[in-house]
PDB file of C-alpha atoms in Angstrom:
ATOM      1  CA  LYS N 512     -20.696 -55.696  36.170  1.00  0.00           C
ATOM      2  CA  GLN N 513     -21.799 -52.856  33.906  1.00  0.00           C
ATOM      3  CA  GLU N 514     -23.664 -53.902  30.785  1.00  0.00           C
ATOM      4  CA  VAL N 515     -24.685 -51.586  27.956  1.00  0.00           C
ATOM      5  CA  THR N 516     -27.533 -52.525  25.621  1.00  0.00           C
ATOM      6  CA  GLN N 517     -28.570 -50.793  22.410  1.00  0.00           C
ATOM      7  CA  ILE N 518     -31.960 -51.248  20.807  1.00  0.00           C
ATOM      8  CA  PRO N 519     -32.706 -51.733  17.979  1.00  0.00           C
ATOM      9  CA  ALA N 520     -29.698 -53.583  16.522  1.00  0.00           C
ATOM     10  CA  ALA N 521     -30.606 -52.279  13.060  1.00  0.00           C
ATOM     11  CA  LEU N 522     -32.928 -49.592  11.753  1.00  0.00           C
ATOM     12  CA  SER N 523     -33.937 -48.555   8.254  1.00  0.00           C
ATOM     13  CA  VAL N 524     -35.788 -45.289   7.668  1.00  0.00           C
ATOM     14  CA  PRO N 525     -36.676 -43.086   4.681  1.00  0.00           C
ATOM     15  CA  GLU N 526     -34.791 -39.842   4.222  1.00  0.00           C
ATOM     16  CA  GLY N 527     -36.188 -36.901   6.172  1.00  0.00           C
ATOM     17  CA  GLU N 528     -37.551 -38.933   9.054  1.00  0.00           C
ATOM     18  CA  ASN N 529     -36.758 -38.074  12.653  1.00  0.00           C
ATOM     19  CA  LEU N 530     -35.482 -41.047  14.624  1.00  0.00           C
ATOM     20  CA  VAL N 531     -34.413 -42.152  18.097  1.00  0.00           C
ATOM     21  CA  LEU N 532     -31.693 -44.614  19.045  1.00  0.00           C
ATOM     22  CA  ASN N 533     -31.780 -46.136  22.509  1.00  0.00           C
ATOM     23  CA  CYS N 534     -29.053 -47.062  24.975  1.00  0.00           C
ATOM     24  CA  SER N 535     -29.504 -48.582  28.426  1.00  0.00           C
ATOM     25  CA  PHE N 536     -26.978 -49.398  31.135  1.00  0.00           C
ATOM     26  CA  THR N 537     -27.292 -51.528  34.256  1.00  0.00           C
ATOM     27  CA  ASP N 538     -25.261 -49.524  36.793  1.00  0.00           C
ATOM     28  CA  SER N 539     -26.241 -45.866  37.179  1.00  0.00           C
ATOM     29  CA  ALA N 540     -22.894 -44.953  38.809  1.00  0.00           C
ATOM     30  CA  ILE N 541     -21.386 -43.646  35.587  1.00  0.00           C
ATOM     31  CA  TYR N 542     -19.028 -40.714  35.072  1.00  0.00           C
ATOM     32  CA  ASN N 543     -20.212 -39.849  31.578  1.00  0.00           C
ATOM     33  CA  LEU N 544     -21.761 -41.323  28.449  1.00  0.00           C
ATOM     34  CA  GLN N 545     -20.549 -40.949  24.872  1.00  0.00           C
ATOM     35  CA  TRP N 546     -22.224 -41.531  21.540  1.00  0.00           C
ATOM     36  CA  PHE N 547     -19.990 -42.511  18.631  1.00  0.00           C
ATOM     37  CA  ARG N 548     -20.472 -43.027  14.919  1.00  0.00           C
ATOM     38  CA  GLN N 549     -18.628 -45.748  12.990  1.00  0.00           C
ATOM     39  CA  ASP N 550     -18.585 -46.021   9.213  1.00  0.00           C
ATOM     40  CA  PRO N 551     -17.842 -49.476   7.700  1.00  0.00           C
ATOM     41  CA  GLY N 552     -14.189 -50.450   8.144  1.00  0.00           C
ATOM     42  CA  LYS N 553     -13.345 -47.188   9.917  1.00  0.00           C
ATOM     43  CA  GLY N 554     -12.568 -45.974  13.403  1.00  0.00           C
ATOM     44  CA  LEU N 555     -15.013 -44.313  15.777  1.00  0.00           C
ATOM     45  CA  THR N 556     -15.917 -40.634  15.672  1.00  0.00           C
ATOM     46  CA  SER N 557     -17.210 -39.019  18.842  1.00  0.00           C
ATOM     47  CA  LEU N 558     -20.594 -37.330  18.361  1.00  0.00           C
ATOM     48  CA  LEU N 559     -21.692 -36.216  21.811  1.00  0.00           C
ATOM     49  CA  LEU N 560     -20.510 -36.597  25.394  1.00  0.00           C
ATOM     50  CA  ILE N 561     -22.875 -36.132  28.340  1.00  0.00           C
ATOM     51  CA  GLN N 562     -21.501 -35.752  31.835  1.00  0.00           C
ATOM     52  CA  SER N 563     -23.361 -37.602  34.600  1.00  0.00           C
ATOM     53  CA  SER N 564     -24.604 -34.269  35.961  1.00  0.00           C
ATOM     54  CA  GLN N 565     -26.106 -33.224  32.612  1.00  0.00           C
ATOM     55  CA  ARG N 566     -29.479 -34.072  31.081  1.00  0.00           C
ATOM     56  CA  GLU N 567     -28.745 -33.500  27.389  1.00  0.00           C
ATOM     57  CA  GLN N 568     -26.280 -32.298  24.784  1.00  0.00           C
ATOM     58  CA  THR N 569     -26.943 -30.986  21.280  1.00  0.00           C
ATOM     59  CA  SER N 570     -24.843 -30.745  18.154  1.00  0.00           C
ATOM     60  CA  GLY N 571     -26.536 -29.698  14.936  1.00  0.00           C
ATOM     61  CA  ARG N 572     -29.261 -32.224  14.099  1.00  0.00           C
ATOM     62  CA  LEU N 573     -28.211 -34.498  16.960  1.00  0.00           C
ATOM     63  CA  ASN N 574     -29.554 -34.409  20.500  1.00  0.00           C
ATOM     64  CA  ALA N 575     -28.528 -36.848  23.211  1.00  0.00           C
ATOM     65  CA  SER N 576     -30.343 -37.175  26.517  1.00  0.00           C
ATOM     66  CA  LEU N 577     -29.347 -38.922  29.717  1.00  0.00           C
ATOM     67  CA  ASP N 578     -31.550 -40.230  32.533  1.00  0.00           C
ATOM     68  CA  LYS N 579     -28.989 -41.659  34.910  1.00  0.00           C
ATOM     69  CA  SER N 580     -31.470 -42.840  37.518  1.00  0.00           C
ATOM     70  CA  SER N 581     -33.275 -45.049  35.025  1.00  0.00           C
ATOM     71  CA  GLY N 582     -30.094 -46.088  33.210  1.00  0.00           C
ATOM     72  CA  ARG N 583     -31.129 -44.745  29.824  1.00  0.00           C
ATOM     73  CA  SER N 584     -29.847 -42.494  27.071  1.00  0.00           C
ATOM     74  CA  THR N 585     -31.344 -41.627  23.712  1.00  0.00           C
ATOM     75  CA  LEU N 586     -29.794 -40.180  20.561  1.00  0.00           C
ATOM     76  CA  TYR N 587     -32.276 -38.174  18.521  1.00  0.00           C
ATOM     77  CA  ILE N 588     -31.451 -37.497  14.869  1.00  0.00           C
ATOM     78  CA  ALA N 589     -33.608 -34.882  13.164  1.00  0.00           C
ATOM     79  CA  ALA N 590     -34.373 -34.829   9.447  1.00  0.00           C
ATOM     80  CA  SER N 591     -32.247 -37.873   8.662  1.00  0.00           C
ATOM     81  CA  GLN N 592     -30.074 -37.945   5.522  1.00  0.00           C
ATOM     82  CA  PRO N 593     -28.445 -40.811   3.577  1.00  0.00           C
ATOM     83  CA  GLY N 594     -25.095 -39.570   4.886  1.00  0.00           C
ATOM     84  CA  ASP N 595     -26.254 -40.448   8.403  1.00  0.00           C
ATOM     85  CA  SER N 596     -26.094 -44.153   7.486  1.00  0.00           C
ATOM     86  CA  ALA N 597     -23.573 -45.751   9.847  1.00  0.00           C
ATOM     87  CA  THR N 598     -23.366 -47.739  13.066  1.00  0.00           C
ATOM     88  CA  TYR N 599     -23.982 -45.722  16.218  1.00  0.00           C
ATOM     89  CA  LEU N 600     -22.303 -46.869  19.407  1.00  0.00           C
ATOM     90  CA  CYS N 601     -23.082 -45.859  22.968  1.00  0.00           C
ATOM     91  CA  ALA N 602     -20.435 -46.135  25.714  1.00  0.00           C
ATOM     92  CA  VAL N 603     -20.424 -45.360  29.422  1.00  0.00           C
ATOM     93  CA  ARG N 604     -17.320 -44.369  31.311  1.00  0.00           C
ATOM     94  CA  GLU N 605     -16.538 -45.761  34.720  1.00  0.00           C
ATOM     95  CA  GLY N 606     -13.761 -45.239  37.215  1.00  0.00           C
ATOM     96  CA  GLN N 607     -10.342 -44.854  35.635  1.00  0.00           C
ATOM     97  CA  GLY N 608     -11.640 -43.810  32.255  1.00  0.00           C
ATOM     98  CA  ASN N 609     -12.416 -47.173  30.736  1.00  0.00           C
ATOM     99  CA  LEU N 610     -15.385 -47.160  28.397  1.00  0.00           C
ATOM    100  CA  ILE N 611     -17.976 -49.946  28.328  1.00  0.00           C
ATOM    101  CA  PHE N 612     -19.560 -50.213  24.884  1.00  0.00           C
ATOM    102  CA  GLY N 613     -22.881 -51.402  23.581  1.00  0.00           C
ATOM    103  CA  LYS N 614     -23.002 -53.481  20.396  1.00  0.00           C
ATOM    104  CA  GLY N 615     -24.339 -50.599  18.357  1.00  0.00           C
ATOM    105  CA  THR N 616     -27.318 -49.759  16.166  1.00  0.00           C
ATOM    106  CA  LYS N 617     -26.796 -50.015  12.410  1.00  0.00           C
ATOM    107  CA  LEU N 618     -28.727 -47.188  10.751  1.00  0.00           C
ATOM    108  CA  SER N 619     -29.659 -47.113   7.093  1.00  0.00           C
ATOM    109  CA  VAL N 620     -31.309 -43.974   5.675  1.00  0.00           C
ATOM    110  CA  LYS N 621     -32.884 -44.619   2.270  1.00  0.00           C
ATOM    111  CA  PRO N 622     -33.015 -41.798  -0.324  1.00  0.00           C
TER     112      PRO N 622
ATOM    113  CA  ASP Q 699      -2.933 -32.325  11.605  1.00  0.00           C
ATOM    114  CA  GLY Q 700      -3.440 -33.742  15.101  1.00  0.00           C
ATOM    115  CA  GLY Q 701      -4.692 -37.278  15.408  1.00  0.00           C
ATOM    116  CA  ILE Q 702      -4.077 -40.964  15.877  1.00  0.00           C
ATOM    117  CA  THR Q 703      -2.455 -43.106  13.217  1.00  0.00           C
ATOM    118  CA  GLN Q 704      -2.522 -46.885  13.067  1.00  0.00           C
ATOM    119  CA  SER Q 705      -0.482 -49.067  10.760  1.00  0.00           C
ATOM    120  CA  PRO Q 706      -0.754 -51.171   8.816  1.00  0.00           C
ATOM    121  CA  LYS Q 707      -4.363 -50.939   7.635  1.00  0.00           C
ATOM    122  CA  TYR Q 708      -4.394 -54.696   6.933  1.00  0.00           C
ATOM    123  CA  LEU Q 709      -2.129 -57.296   8.520  1.00  0.00           C
ATOM    124  CA  PHE Q 710      -1.827 -60.989   7.783  1.00  0.00           C
ATOM    125  CA  ARG Q 711      -0.557 -63.419  10.369  1.00  0.00           C
ATOM    126  CA  LYS Q 712       0.696 -66.930   9.829  1.00  0.00           C
ATOM    127  CA  GLU Q 713       0.080 -69.565  12.464  1.00  0.00           C
ATOM    128  CA  GLY Q 714       2.633 -69.388  15.284  1.00  0.00           C
ATOM    129  CA  GLN Q 715       3.770 -65.901  14.324  1.00  0.00           C
ATOM    130  CA  ASN Q 716       3.844 -62.814  16.522  1.00  0.00           C
ATOM    131  CA  VAL Q 717       2.740 -59.573  14.854  1.00  0.00           C
ATOM    132  CA  THR Q 718       2.872 -55.974  16.077  1.00  0.00           C
ATOM    133  CA  LEU Q 719       0.284 -53.282  15.418  1.00  0.00           C
ATOM    134  CA  SER Q 720       1.447 -49.696  15.548  1.00  0.00           C
ATOM    135  CA  CYS Q 721      -0.412 -46.799  17.208  1.00  0.00           C
ATOM    136  CA  GLU Q 722       0.955 -43.248  17.270  1.00  0.00           C
ATOM    137  CA  GLN Q 723      -0.727 -40.056  18.502  1.00  0.00           C
ATOM    138  CA  ASN Q 724       0.347 -36.409  18.322  1.00  0.00           C
ATOM    139  CA  LEU Q 725      -2.462 -35.121  20.544  1.00  0.00           C
ATOM    140  CA  ASN Q 726      -0.224 -35.037  23.642  1.00  0.00           C
ATOM    141  CA  HIS Q 727      -2.680 -37.350  25.376  1.00  0.00           C
ATOM    142  CA  ASP Q 728      -1.568 -39.244  28.455  1.00  0.00           C
ATOM    143  CA  ALA Q 729      -3.945 -42.231  28.290  1.00  0.00           C
ATOM    144  CA  MET Q 730      -3.965 -44.734  25.438  1.00  0.00           C
ATOM    145  CA  TYR Q 731      -6.126 -47.797  24.827  1.00  0.00           C
ATOM    146  CA  TRP Q 732      -6.346 -50.890  22.629  1.00  0.00           C
ATOM    147  CA  TYR Q 733      -9.718 -52.412  21.735  1.00  0.00           C
ATOM    148  CA  ARG Q 734     -10.756 -55.436  19.754  1.00  0.00           C
ATOM    149  CA  GLN Q 735     -13.950 -55.388  17.648  1.00  0.00           C
ATOM    150  CA  ASP Q 736     -15.575 -58.545  16.292  1.00  0.00           C
ATOM    151  CA  PRO Q 737     -18.518 -58.510  13.832  1.00  0.00           C
ATOM    152  CA  GLY Q 738     -21.767 -57.613  15.560  1.00  0.00           C
ATOM    153  CA  GLN Q 739     -19.973 -57.058  18.848  1.00  0.00           C
ATOM    154  CA  GLY Q 740     -19.143 -54.005  20.864  1.00  0.00           C
ATOM    155  CA  LEU Q 741     -15.561 -52.986  21.506  1.00  0.00           C
ATOM    156  CA  ARG Q 742     -13.664 -54.970  24.142  1.00  0.00           C
ATOM    157  CA  LEU Q 743     -10.693 -53.512  26.012  1.00  0.00           C
ATOM    158  CA  ILE Q 744      -7.375 -55.350  25.624  1.00  0.00           C
ATOM    159  CA  TYR Q 745      -4.852 -53.089  27.389  1.00  0.00           C
ATOM    160  CA  TYR Q 746      -4.629 -49.483  28.528  1.00  0.00           C
ATOM    161  CA  SER Q 747      -1.926 -47.125  29.698  1.00  0.00           C
ATOM    162  CA  GLN Q 748      -2.331 -43.884  31.623  1.00  0.00           C
ATOM    163  CA  ILE Q 749       1.337 -42.917  31.765  1.00  0.00           C
ATOM    164  CA  VAL Q 750       4.634 -43.790  30.119  1.00  0.00           C
ATOM    165  CA  ASN Q 751       6.175 -47.081  31.291  1.00  0.00           C
ATOM    166  CA  ASP Q 752       2.930 -48.205  32.921  1.00  0.00           C
ATOM    167  CA  PHE Q 753       0.011 -50.222  31.532  1.00  0.00           C
ATOM    168  CA  GLN Q 754      -2.830 -52.412  32.779  1.00  0.00           C
ATOM    169  CA  LYS Q 755      -4.699 -55.410  31.420  1.00  0.00           C
ATOM    170  CA  GLY Q 756      -8.215 -54.943  30.138  1.00  0.00           C
ATOM    171  CA  ASP Q 757     -10.936 -57.558  29.843  1.00  0.00           C
ATOM    172  CA  ILE Q 758      -9.292 -59.718  27.172  1.00  0.00           C
ATOM    173  CA  ALA Q 759      -5.499 -59.335  27.608  1.00  0.00           C
ATOM    174  CA  GLU Q 760      -4.583 -63.007  27.194  1.00  0.00           C
ATOM    175  CA  GLY Q 761      -2.462 -63.568  24.084  1.00  0.00           C
ATOM    176  CA  TYR Q 762      -1.555 -59.889  23.741  1.00  0.00           C
ATOM    177  CA  SER Q 763       1.288 -57.698  24.993  1.00  0.00           C
ATOM    178  CA  VAL Q 764       1.988 -53.955  24.917  1.00  0.00           C
ATOM    179  CA  SER Q 765       4.704 -51.437  25.729  1.00  0.00           C
ATOM    180  CA  ARG Q 766       4.613 -47.705  26.473  1.00  0.00           C
ATOM    181  CA  GLU Q 767       8.166 -46.394  26.155  1.00  0.00           C
ATOM    182  CA  LYS Q 768       7.080 -43.058  24.691  1.00  0.00           C
ATOM    183  CA  LYS Q 769       4.030 -40.912  25.393  1.00  0.00           C
ATOM    184  CA  GLU Q 770       3.008 -40.839  21.742  1.00  0.00           C
ATOM    185  CA  SER Q 771       3.378 -44.567  21.004  1.00  0.00           C
ATOM    186  CA  PHE Q 772       1.499 -47.650  22.267  1.00  0.00           C
ATOM    187  CA  PRO Q 773       2.247 -50.718  20.097  1.00  0.00           C
ATOM    188  CA  LEU Q 774       0.247 -53.931  20.495  1.00  0.00           C
ATOM    189  CA  THR Q 775       1.777 -57.362  19.869  1.00  0.00           C
ATOM    190  CA  VAL Q 776      -0.537 -60.236  19.036  1.00  0.00           C
ATOM    191  CA  THR Q 777       1.325 -63.340  20.159  1.00  0.00           C
ATOM    192  CA  SER Q 778       1.028 -66.927  18.982  1.00  0.00           C
ATOM    193  CA  ALA Q 779      -0.866 -67.626  22.223  1.00  0.00           C
ATOM    194  CA  GLN Q 780      -3.860 -65.700  20.854  1.00  0.00           C
ATOM    195  CA  LYS Q 781      -5.727 -68.507  19.116  1.00  0.00           C
ATOM    196  CA  ASN Q 782      -8.446 -66.408  17.474  1.00  0.00           C
ATOM    197  CA  PRO Q 783      -6.777 -63.137  16.454  1.00  0.00           C
ATOM    198  CA  THR Q 784      -8.906 -62.304  13.418  1.00  0.00           C
ATOM    199  CA  ALA Q 785     -10.602 -59.008  14.299  1.00  0.00           C
ATOM    200  CA  PHE Q 786     -10.569 -55.253  13.819  1.00  0.00           C
ATOM    201  CA  TYR Q 787      -8.190 -53.559  16.267  1.00  0.00           C
ATOM    202  CA  LEU Q 788      -8.763 -49.980  17.376  1.00  0.00           C
ATOM    203  CA  CYS Q 789      -6.380 -47.710  19.245  1.00  0.00           C
ATOM    204  CA  ALA Q 790      -7.664 -44.733  21.220  1.00  0.00           C
ATOM    205  CA  SER Q 791      -6.314 -41.927  23.374  1.00  0.00           C
ATOM    206  CA  ARG Q 792      -7.665 -39.440  25.895  1.00  0.00           C
ATOM    207  CA  PRO Q 793      -6.314 -36.612  28.050  1.00  0.00           C
ATOM    208  CA  LEU Q 794      -6.147 -37.348  31.757  1.00  0.00           C
ATOM    209  CA  PRO Q 795      -9.115 -36.131  33.859  1.00  0.00           C
ATOM    210  CA  GLY Q 796      -9.058 -32.493  34.836  1.00  0.00           C
ATOM    211  CA  THR Q 797      -7.995 -31.138  31.455  1.00  0.00           C
ATOM    212  CA  GLY Q 798     -11.559 -30.243  30.440  1.00  0.00           C
ATOM    213  CA  ASP Q 799     -11.669 -32.722  27.554  1.00  0.00           C
ATOM    214  CA  GLU Q 800     -13.297 -36.033  28.436  1.00  0.00           C
ATOM    215  CA  THR Q 801     -13.612 -37.298  24.873  1.00  0.00           C
ATOM    216  CA  GLN Q 802     -11.921 -40.500  23.775  1.00  0.00           C
ATOM    217  CA  TYR Q 803     -10.417 -40.262  20.281  1.00  0.00           C
ATOM    218  CA  PHE Q 804      -9.957 -43.240  17.978  1.00  0.00           C
ATOM    219  CA  GLY Q 805      -7.560 -44.201  15.212  1.00  0.00           C
ATOM    220  CA  PRO Q 806      -8.691 -45.648  11.853  1.00  0.00           C
ATOM    221  CA  GLY Q 807      -8.084 -49.271  12.896  1.00  0.00           C
ATOM    222  CA  THR Q 808      -6.061 -52.284  11.726  1.00  0.00           C
ATOM    223  CA  ARG Q 809      -7.749 -55.385  10.351  1.00  0.00           C
ATOM    224  CA  LEU Q 810      -5.852 -58.554  11.279  1.00  0.00           C
ATOM    225  CA  LEU Q 811      -6.408 -61.693   9.241  1.00  0.00           C
ATOM    226  CA  VAL Q 812      -4.988 -65.174   9.754  1.00  0.00           C
ATOM    227  CA  LEU Q 813      -3.518 -67.015   6.778  1.00  0.00           C
TER     228      LEU Q 813
END
């Protein structure tokens, strides 16, 4: 059964720092992987989607990489800002489109 | 504005009562999903539907029921059989594969509390 793990569970950094969030999954037979952002008490916002055939995707200050063979993905955030403070969730898609989620990394960027 | 709406934002349930959470989307998506989120936990799939009048159980369907009579609507009923319903409930939708959009879109959520 697919399991998705995110490390660390929480991270606090000063503004301006570059940072990396990690996601690992146990079964490499995935269709794609998505990174989401969740603000407190809100729904999820999709940040980046990487197909299984891709190595990385970029959007602004965000870069997500995928190494399917090793079961790992990273989300790189450049020049972090207080507005980046949120919980970041990683999810892998299998089969009929069902996503399997990690528990998330809670990021706090201090001014 | 295209998107997913969920109502109400907060819902209170008395013991033994059934309550229904609403989810509506105007994205013309075929697939719709219900997830439950508990503090410090990832999202867990309750039910999903890929087409009108058809739906499947997810990982934690016990104590819940759904219907899909219209493409844009996927209401979730939390029955009295669900003994620990306090959680944040998220509805999502996605186009079927082959449309070029693989992203799953989420509504703003409904927080259910037990009185």
